[in-house]
């Protein structure tokens, strides 16, 4: 049987993790092959290389080393580079993940070349157009052929925008990735002993959203919340490079928060497993807190992952108290989201053949 070629565009940390899960399913299949290309949006050892190594992601076929500069500059350069890659490799599908500039550039380049786009993590909305991620999500959803949503809310959001064709709920590929990593992390990660921290005695925090780092007043407020928590129990903050720069530029003191370099995924899984609570503005980490069954305070004024809140595991920092009893969230799937991604693509291929 000839295999259908999926050209996957990744560029940022959360995309490596999502792509690792789907790429594993592609390699196990006998009807798909993958060409992975890396825009270079995240590029250094701890933001990129470690994920390829730890998660057994095949080395990217092409790496464009595009990072820095304004959103327009970065996205424009990526658009040009991804377009050349699509022309060169002539894939059957282009697959993009999430909501970054790499997602937008990959989706737009493919759609303009009439190559069908698969958007994994379709339909998520914060309803805050001030976020660059929200612009990317909305635009990519409206040019995608297959819109694969992790949640029922995502499917409903798309329907509210008139997008119903090619929409499927498949569950969350990040759940697949975490299930795969958690067991390994317990035996392979030494991070708790390396840092000398006790399990269950610390809060795991991350901050990286532009809405939080680009506004000094808001960044100060978030650091103050973490400092207040750190007076009660240890707060561990693996710090994103953008936030490190913003803290330095604003001249903020972070004491007594324990700041460390970003960590790899296995260490992150171990920290999630070992922490008492998560405080974050990360989309991925809000769910991973749930996967580890840890409560999460989201350092944002809204969240796309509304089911984490309605099931009692997550609350926005603007909500003063836990309001809802904790119940299981089934819609993320049982570690089978990547398989369902491939099934959705197979279904679409059959459908196209039938239409012809
Ligand atoms: N992550 C990691 N090391 C870190 C911080 C985050 O491996 O030091 C992982 C985290 O577990 C999650 C993903 O990176 O899987 C989330 O990425 P990020 O917060 O950058 O983006 P978002 O999810 O907000 O799009």
Tab-separated table of N, CA and C in Angstrom, residues 205-304:
chain	number	residue	atom	x	y	z
A	205	UNK	N	5.390	26.175	39.388
A	205	UNK	CA	4.850	27.357	38.694
A	205	UNK	C	5.540	27.565	37.352
A	206	UNK	N	4.790	28.064	36.363
A	206	UNK	CA	5.411	28.559	35.126
A	206	UNK	C	4.665	29.823	34.688
A	207	UNK	N	5.413	30.717	34.041
A	207	UNK	CA	4.848	31.976	33.518
A	207	UNK	C	5.539	32.264	32.193
A	208	UNK	N	4.786	32.387	31.116
A	208	UNK	CA	5.448	32.741	29.862
A	208	UNK	C	4.571	33.490	28.872
A	209	UNK	N	3.268	33.601	29.133
A	209	UNK	CA	2.372	34.232	28.149
A	209	UNK	C	2.736	35.691	27.921
A	210	UNK	N	2.707	36.107	26.667
A	210	UNK	CA	3.006	37.511	26.352
A	210	UNK	C	2.103	38.455	27.143
A	211	UNK	N	0.843	38.072	27.328
A	211	UNK	CA	-0.071	38.964	28.060
A	211	UNK	C	0.414	39.211	29.486
A	212	UNK	N	1.191	38.271	30.037
A	212	UNK	CA	1.727	38.436	31.389
A	212	UNK	C	3.138	39.020	31.404
A	213	UNK	N	3.940	38.672	30.398
A	213	UNK	CA	5.341	39.112	30.442
A	213	UNK	C	5.529	40.499	29.834
A	214	UNK	N	4.638	40.893	28.918
A	214	UNK	CA	4.858	42.157	28.203
A	214	UNK	C	4.340	43.372	28.958
A	215	UNK	N	3.587	43.140	30.027
A	215	UNK	CA	3.013	44.245	30.788
A	215	UNK	C	3.671	44.228	32.183
A	216	UNK	N	4.582	45.188	32.453
A	216	UNK	CA	5.334	45.144	33.715
A	216	UNK	C	4.423	45.129	34.951
A	217	UNK	N	3.285	45.832	34.890
A	217	UNK	CA	2.400	45.872	36.069
A	217	UNK	C	1.813	44.485	36.311
A	218	UNK	N	1.434	43.844	35.229
A	218	UNK	CA	0.839	42.513	35.357
A	218	UNK	C	1.893	41.484	35.794
A	219	UNK	N	3.064	41.598	35.209
A	219	UNK	CA	4.146	40.683	35.600
A	219	UNK	C	4.457	40.853	37.088
A	220	UNK	N	4.505	42.112	37.545
A	220	UNK	CA	4.764	42.373	38.969
A	220	UNK	C	3.688	41.715	39.829
A	221	UNK	N	2.421	41.850	39.417
A	221	UNK	CA	1.315	41.277	40.199
A	221	UNK	C	1.452	39.749	40.279
A	222	UNK	N	1.838	39.137	39.184
A	222	UNK	CA	1.970	37.671	39.170
A	222	UNK	C	3.143	37.230	40.050
A	223	UNK	N	4.248	37.923	39.924
A	223	UNK	CA	5.409	37.567	40.765
A	223	UNK	C	5.043	37.756	42.243
A	224	UNK	N	4.275	38.788	42.545
A	224	UNK	CA	3.868	39.003	43.947
A	224	UNK	C	3.001	37.844	44.451
A	225	UNK	N	2.091	37.356	43.614
A	225	UNK	CA	1.252	36.215	44.004
A	225	UNK	C	2.133	34.989	44.288
A	226	UNK	N	3.112	34.764	43.426
A	226	UNK	CA	3.996	33.603	43.619
A	226	UNK	C	4.872	33.792	44.860
A	227	UNK	N	5.320	35.025	45.098
A	227	UNK	CA	6.133	35.288	46.292
A	227	UNK	C	5.308	35.057	47.562
A	228	UNK	N	4.058	35.491	47.541
A	228	UNK	CA	3.193	35.289	48.716
A	228	UNK	C	3.047	33.793	48.989
A	229	UNK	N	2.856	33.015	47.924
A	229	UNK	CA	2.744	31.562	48.077
A	229	UNK	C	4.061	30.984	48.618
A	230	UNK	N	5.184	31.542	48.132
A	230	UNK	CA	6.507	31.019	48.508
A	230	UNK	C	6.824	31.281	49.979
A	231	UNK	N	6.102	32.199	50.612
A	231	UNK	CA	6.288	32.389	52.055
A	231	UNK	C	5.601	31.271	52.837
A	232	UNK	N	4.652	30.576	52.188
A	232	UNK	CA	3.924	29.466	52.842
A	232	UNK	C	4.619	28.128	52.606
A	233	UNK	N	5.003	27.875	51.343
A	233	UNK	CA	5.685	26.614	50.979
A	233	UNK	C	6.527	26.886	49.738
A	234	UNK	N	7.465	25.981	49.455
A	234	UNK	CA	8.403	26.226	48.357
A	234	UNK	C	7.658	26.394	47.031
A	235	UNK	N	8.071	27.379	46.252
A	235	UNK	CA	7.531	27.562	44.895
A	235	UNK	C	8.691	27.390	43.925
A	236	UNK	N	8.548	26.445	43.023
A	236	UNK	CA	9.600	26.139	42.051
A	236	UNK	C	9.161	26.697	40.698
A	237	UNK	N	10.008	27.544	40.118
A	237	UNK	CA	9.630	28.229	38.870
A	237	UNK	C	10.661	27.941	37.778
A	238	UNK	N	10.432	26.895	36.939
A	238	UNK	CA	11.305	26.710	35.773
A	238	UNK	C	10.993	27.844	34.793
A	239	UNK	N	11.999	28.686	34.571
A	239	UNK	CA	11.687	29.984	33.966
A	239	UNK	C	11.932	30.019	32.460
A	240	UNK	N	10.900	30.370	31.740
A	240	UNK	CA	10.950	30.561	30.286
A	240	UNK	C	11.884	31.742	29.989
A	241	UNK	N	12.706	31.635	28.921
A	241	UNK	CA	13.662	32.719	28.633
A	241	UNK	C	12.987	34.096	28.494
A	242	UNK	N	11.803	34.123	27.881
A	242	UNK	CA	11.121	35.418	27.709
A	242	UNK	C	10.806	36.056	29.069
A	243	UNK	N	10.372	35.238	30.015
A	243	UNK	CA	10.009	35.759	31.333
A	243	UNK	C	11.253	36.206	32.082
A	244	UNK	N	12.326	35.456	31.920
A	244	UNK	CA	13.593	35.835	32.575
A	244	UNK	C	14.007	37.233	32.118
A	245	UNK	N	13.927	37.461	30.805
A	245	UNK	CA	14.281	38.783	30.262
A	245	UNK	C	13.353	39.863	30.807
A	246	UNK	N	12.044	39.548	30.849
A	246	UNK	CA	11.060	40.547	31.282
A	246	UNK	C	11.261	40.895	32.759
A	247	UNK	N	11.581	39.902	33.578
A	247	UNK	CA	11.807	40.142	35.015
A	247	UNK	C	13.042	41.032	35.196
A	248	UNK	N	14.083	40.727	34.412
A	248	UNK	CA	15.309	41.535	34.507
A	248	UNK	C	15.027	42.960	34.046
A	249	UNK	N	14.292	43.092	32.935
A	249	UNK	CA	14.018	44.433	32.401
A	249	UNK	C	13.190	45.261	33.380
A	250	UNK	N	12.274	44.592	34.101
A	250	UNK	CA	11.420	45.318	35.052
A	250	UNK	C	12.112	45.493	36.407
A	251	UNK	N	13.300	44.921	36.558
A	251	UNK	CA	14.063	45.047	37.812
A	251	UNK	C	13.369	44.396	39.007
A	252	UNK	N	12.665	43.281	38.763
A	252	UNK	CA	11.903	42.642	39.848
A	252	UNK	C	12.774	41.673	40.640
A	253	UNK	N	12.538	41.640	41.945
A	253	UNK	CA	13.191	40.619	42.771
A	253	UNK	C	12.235	39.431	42.868
A	254	UNK	N	12.774	38.221	42.767
A	254	UNK	CA	11.896	37.050	42.802
A	254	UNK	C	11.994	36.283	44.124
A	255	UNK	N	12.905	36.666	45.000
A	255	UNK	CA	13.029	35.996	46.303
A	255	UNK	C	11.692	35.969	47.017
A	256	UNK	N	11.275	34.910	47.690
A	256	UNK	CA	11.929	33.618	47.877
A	256	UNK	C	11.481	32.536	46.882
A	257	UNK	N	11.045	32.931	45.691
A	257	UNK	CA	10.684	31.906	44.689
A	257	UNK	C	11.966	31.199	44.244
A	258	UNK	N	11.898	29.902	44.075
A	258	UNK	CA	13.081	29.167	43.608
A	258	UNK	C	13.048	29.071	42.084
A	259	UNK	N	13.898	29.857	41.449
A	259	UNK	CA	13.920	29.919	39.984
A	259	UNK	C	14.957	28.945	39.446
A	260	UNK	N	14.548	28.135	38.468
A	260	UNK	CA	15.503	27.235	37.796
A	260	UNK	C	15.357	27.400	36.284
A	261	UNK	N	16.291	26.850	35.556
A	261	UNK	CA	16.202	26.853	34.087
A	261	UNK	C	15.007	26.009	33.649
A	262	UNK	N	14.487	26.215	32.428
A	262	UNK	CA	13.441	25.303	31.930
A	262	UNK	C	13.933	23.870	32.017
A	263	UNK	N	13.015	22.947	32.240
A	263	UNK	CA	13.405	21.535	32.380
A	263	UNK	C	12.869	20.732	31.195
A	264	UNK	N	13.392	19.543	31.006
A	264	UNK	CA	12.900	18.650	29.958
A	264	UNK	C	11.563	18.034	30.367
A	265	UNK	N	10.998	17.268	29.456
A	265	UNK	CA	9.629	16.770	29.688
A	265	UNK	C	9.571	15.700	30.777
A	266	UNK	N	10.586	14.853	30.847
A	266	UNK	CA	10.561	13.815	31.883
A	266	UNK	C	10.682	14.443	33.263
A	267	UNK	N	11.563	15.443	33.388
A	267	UNK	CA	11.663	16.151	34.668
A	267	UNK	C	10.347	16.874	34.979
A	268	UNK	N	9.731	17.423	33.937
A	268	UNK	CA	8.462	18.132	34.153
A	268	UNK	C	7.387	17.151	34.641
A	269	UNK	N	7.352	15.978	34.034
A	269	UNK	CA	6.367	14.974	34.453
A	269	UNK	C	6.612	14.581	35.911
A	270	UNK	N	7.886	14.461	36.295
A	270	UNK	CA	8.221	14.101	37.681
A	270	UNK	C	7.818	15.226	38.640
A	271	UNK	N	8.047	16.470	38.215
A	271	UNK	CA	7.672	17.616	39.063
A	271	UNK	C	6.149	17.687	39.223
A	272	UNK	N	5.440	17.397	38.151
A	272	UNK	CA	3.963	17.403	38.229
A	272	UNK	C	3.491	16.335	39.199
A	273	UNK	N	4.111	15.176	39.081
A	273	UNK	CA	3.754	14.051	39.942
A	273	UNK	C	4.080	14.358	41.408
A	274	UNK	N	5.166	15.107	41.602
A	274	UNK	CA	5.650	15.344	42.963
A	274	UNK	C	5.099	16.581	43.641
A	275	UNK	N	4.491	17.488	42.874
A	275	UNK	CA	4.103	18.767	43.481
A	275	UNK	C	2.777	18.652	44.231
A	276	UNK	N	2.506	19.688	45.050
A	276	UNK	CA	1.219	19.734	45.748
A	276	UNK	C	0.185	20.478	44.911
A	277	UNK	N	0.661	21.431	44.116
A	277	UNK	CA	-0.262	22.274	43.345
A	277	UNK	C	0.517	22.906	42.195
A	278	UNK	N	-0.216	23.324	41.154
A	278	UNK	CA	0.392	24.000	40.012
A	278	UNK	C	-0.156	25.429	39.946
A	279	UNK	N	0.737	26.388	39.646
A	279	UNK	CA	0.287	27.759	39.360
A	279	UNK	C	0.911	28.133	38.023
A	280	UNK	N	0.102	28.469	37.033
A	280	UNK	CA	0.659	28.600	35.685
A	280	UNK	C	-0.211	29.461	34.787
A	281	UNK	N	0.428	30.002	33.742
A	281	UNK	CA	-0.361	30.611	32.663
A	281	UNK	C	-0.263	29.751	31.395
A	282	UNK	N	0.325	28.578	31.521
A	282	UNK	CA	0.492	27.682	30.370
A	282	UNK	C	-0.797	26.923	30.082
A	283	UNK	N	-1.117	26.806	28.811
A	283	UNK	CA	-2.280	26.005	28.444
A	283	UNK	C	-2.037	24.539	28.755
A	284	UNK	N	-0.871	24.055	28.303
A	284	UNK	CA	-0.560	22.639	28.483
A	284	UNK	C	-0.521	22.229	29.947
A	285	UNK	N	0.092	23.061	30.753
A	285	UNK	CA	0.283	22.684	32.158
A	285	UNK	C	-1.037	22.624	32.930
A	286	UNK	N	-2.009	23.424	32.527
A	286	UNK	CA	-3.316	23.361	33.202
A	286	UNK	C	-3.899	21.955	33.101
A	287	UNK	N	-3.734	21.374	31.923
A	287	UNK	CA	-4.261	20.003	31.749
A	287	UNK	C	-3.362	18.976	32.389
A	288	UNK	N	-2.061	19.199	32.266
A	288	UNK	CA	-1.136	18.234	32.858
A	288	UNK	C	-1.314	18.173	34.373
A	289	UNK	N	-1.671	19.312	34.988
A	289	UNK	CA	-1.980	19.294	36.423
A	289	UNK	C	-3.116	18.299	36.657
A	290	UNK	N	-4.127	18.367	35.801
A	290	UNK	CA	-5.238	17.397	35.931
A	290	UNK	C	-4.756	15.966	35.678
A	291	UNK	N	-3.937	15.775	34.646
A	291	UNK	CA	-3.471	14.404	34.351
A	291	UNK	C	-2.764	13.817	35.571
A	292	UNK	N	-2.057	14.680	36.326
A	292	UNK	CA	-1.375	14.228	37.548
A	292	UNK	C	-2.300	14.334	38.761
A	293	UNK	N	-3.546	14.754	38.509
A	293	UNK	CA	-4.549	14.947	39.583
A	293	UNK	C	-4.033	15.895	40.663
A	294	UNK	N	-3.496	17.029	40.196
A	294	UNK	CA	-3.082	18.091	41.105
A	294	UNK	C	-3.939	19.327	40.812
A	295	UNK	N	-4.339	20.079	41.844
A	295	UNK	CA	-5.104	21.297	41.582
A	295	UNK	C	-4.226	22.359	40.917
A	296	UNK	N	-4.864	23.237	40.165
A	296	UNK	CA	-4.125	24.252	39.404
A	296	UNK	C	-4.770	25.622	39.593
A	297	UNK	N	-3.945	26.623	39.804
A	297	UNK	CA	-4.419	28.015	39.752
A	297	UNK	C	-3.871	28.599	38.460
A	298	UNK	N	-4.757	29.063	37.597
A	298	UNK	CA	-4.332	29.597	36.311
A	298	UNK	C	-4.121	31.108	36.419
A	299	UNK	N	-2.912	31.541	36.040
A	299	UNK	CA	-2.519	32.938	36.210
A	299	UNK	C	-2.945	33.746	34.981
A	300	UNK	N	-4.204	33.622	34.669
A	300	UNK	CA	-4.791	34.361	33.535
A	300	UNK	C	-6.229	34.719	33.903
A	301	UNK	N	-6.815	35.592	33.085
A	301	UNK	CA	-8.187	36.020	33.386
A	301	UNK	C	-9.221	35.157	32.679
A	302	UNK	N	-8.762	34.257	31.806
A	302	UNK	CA	-9.673	33.311	31.161
A	302	UNK	C	-8.868	32.082	30.793
A	303	UNK	N	-9.577	31.009	30.464
A	303	UNK	CA	-8.869	29.804	30.003
A	303	UNK	C	-9.630	29.171	28.855
A	304	UNK	N	-8.885	28.546	27.963
A	304	UNK	CA	-9.507	27.794	26.862
A	304	UNK	C	-9.943	26.412	27.354
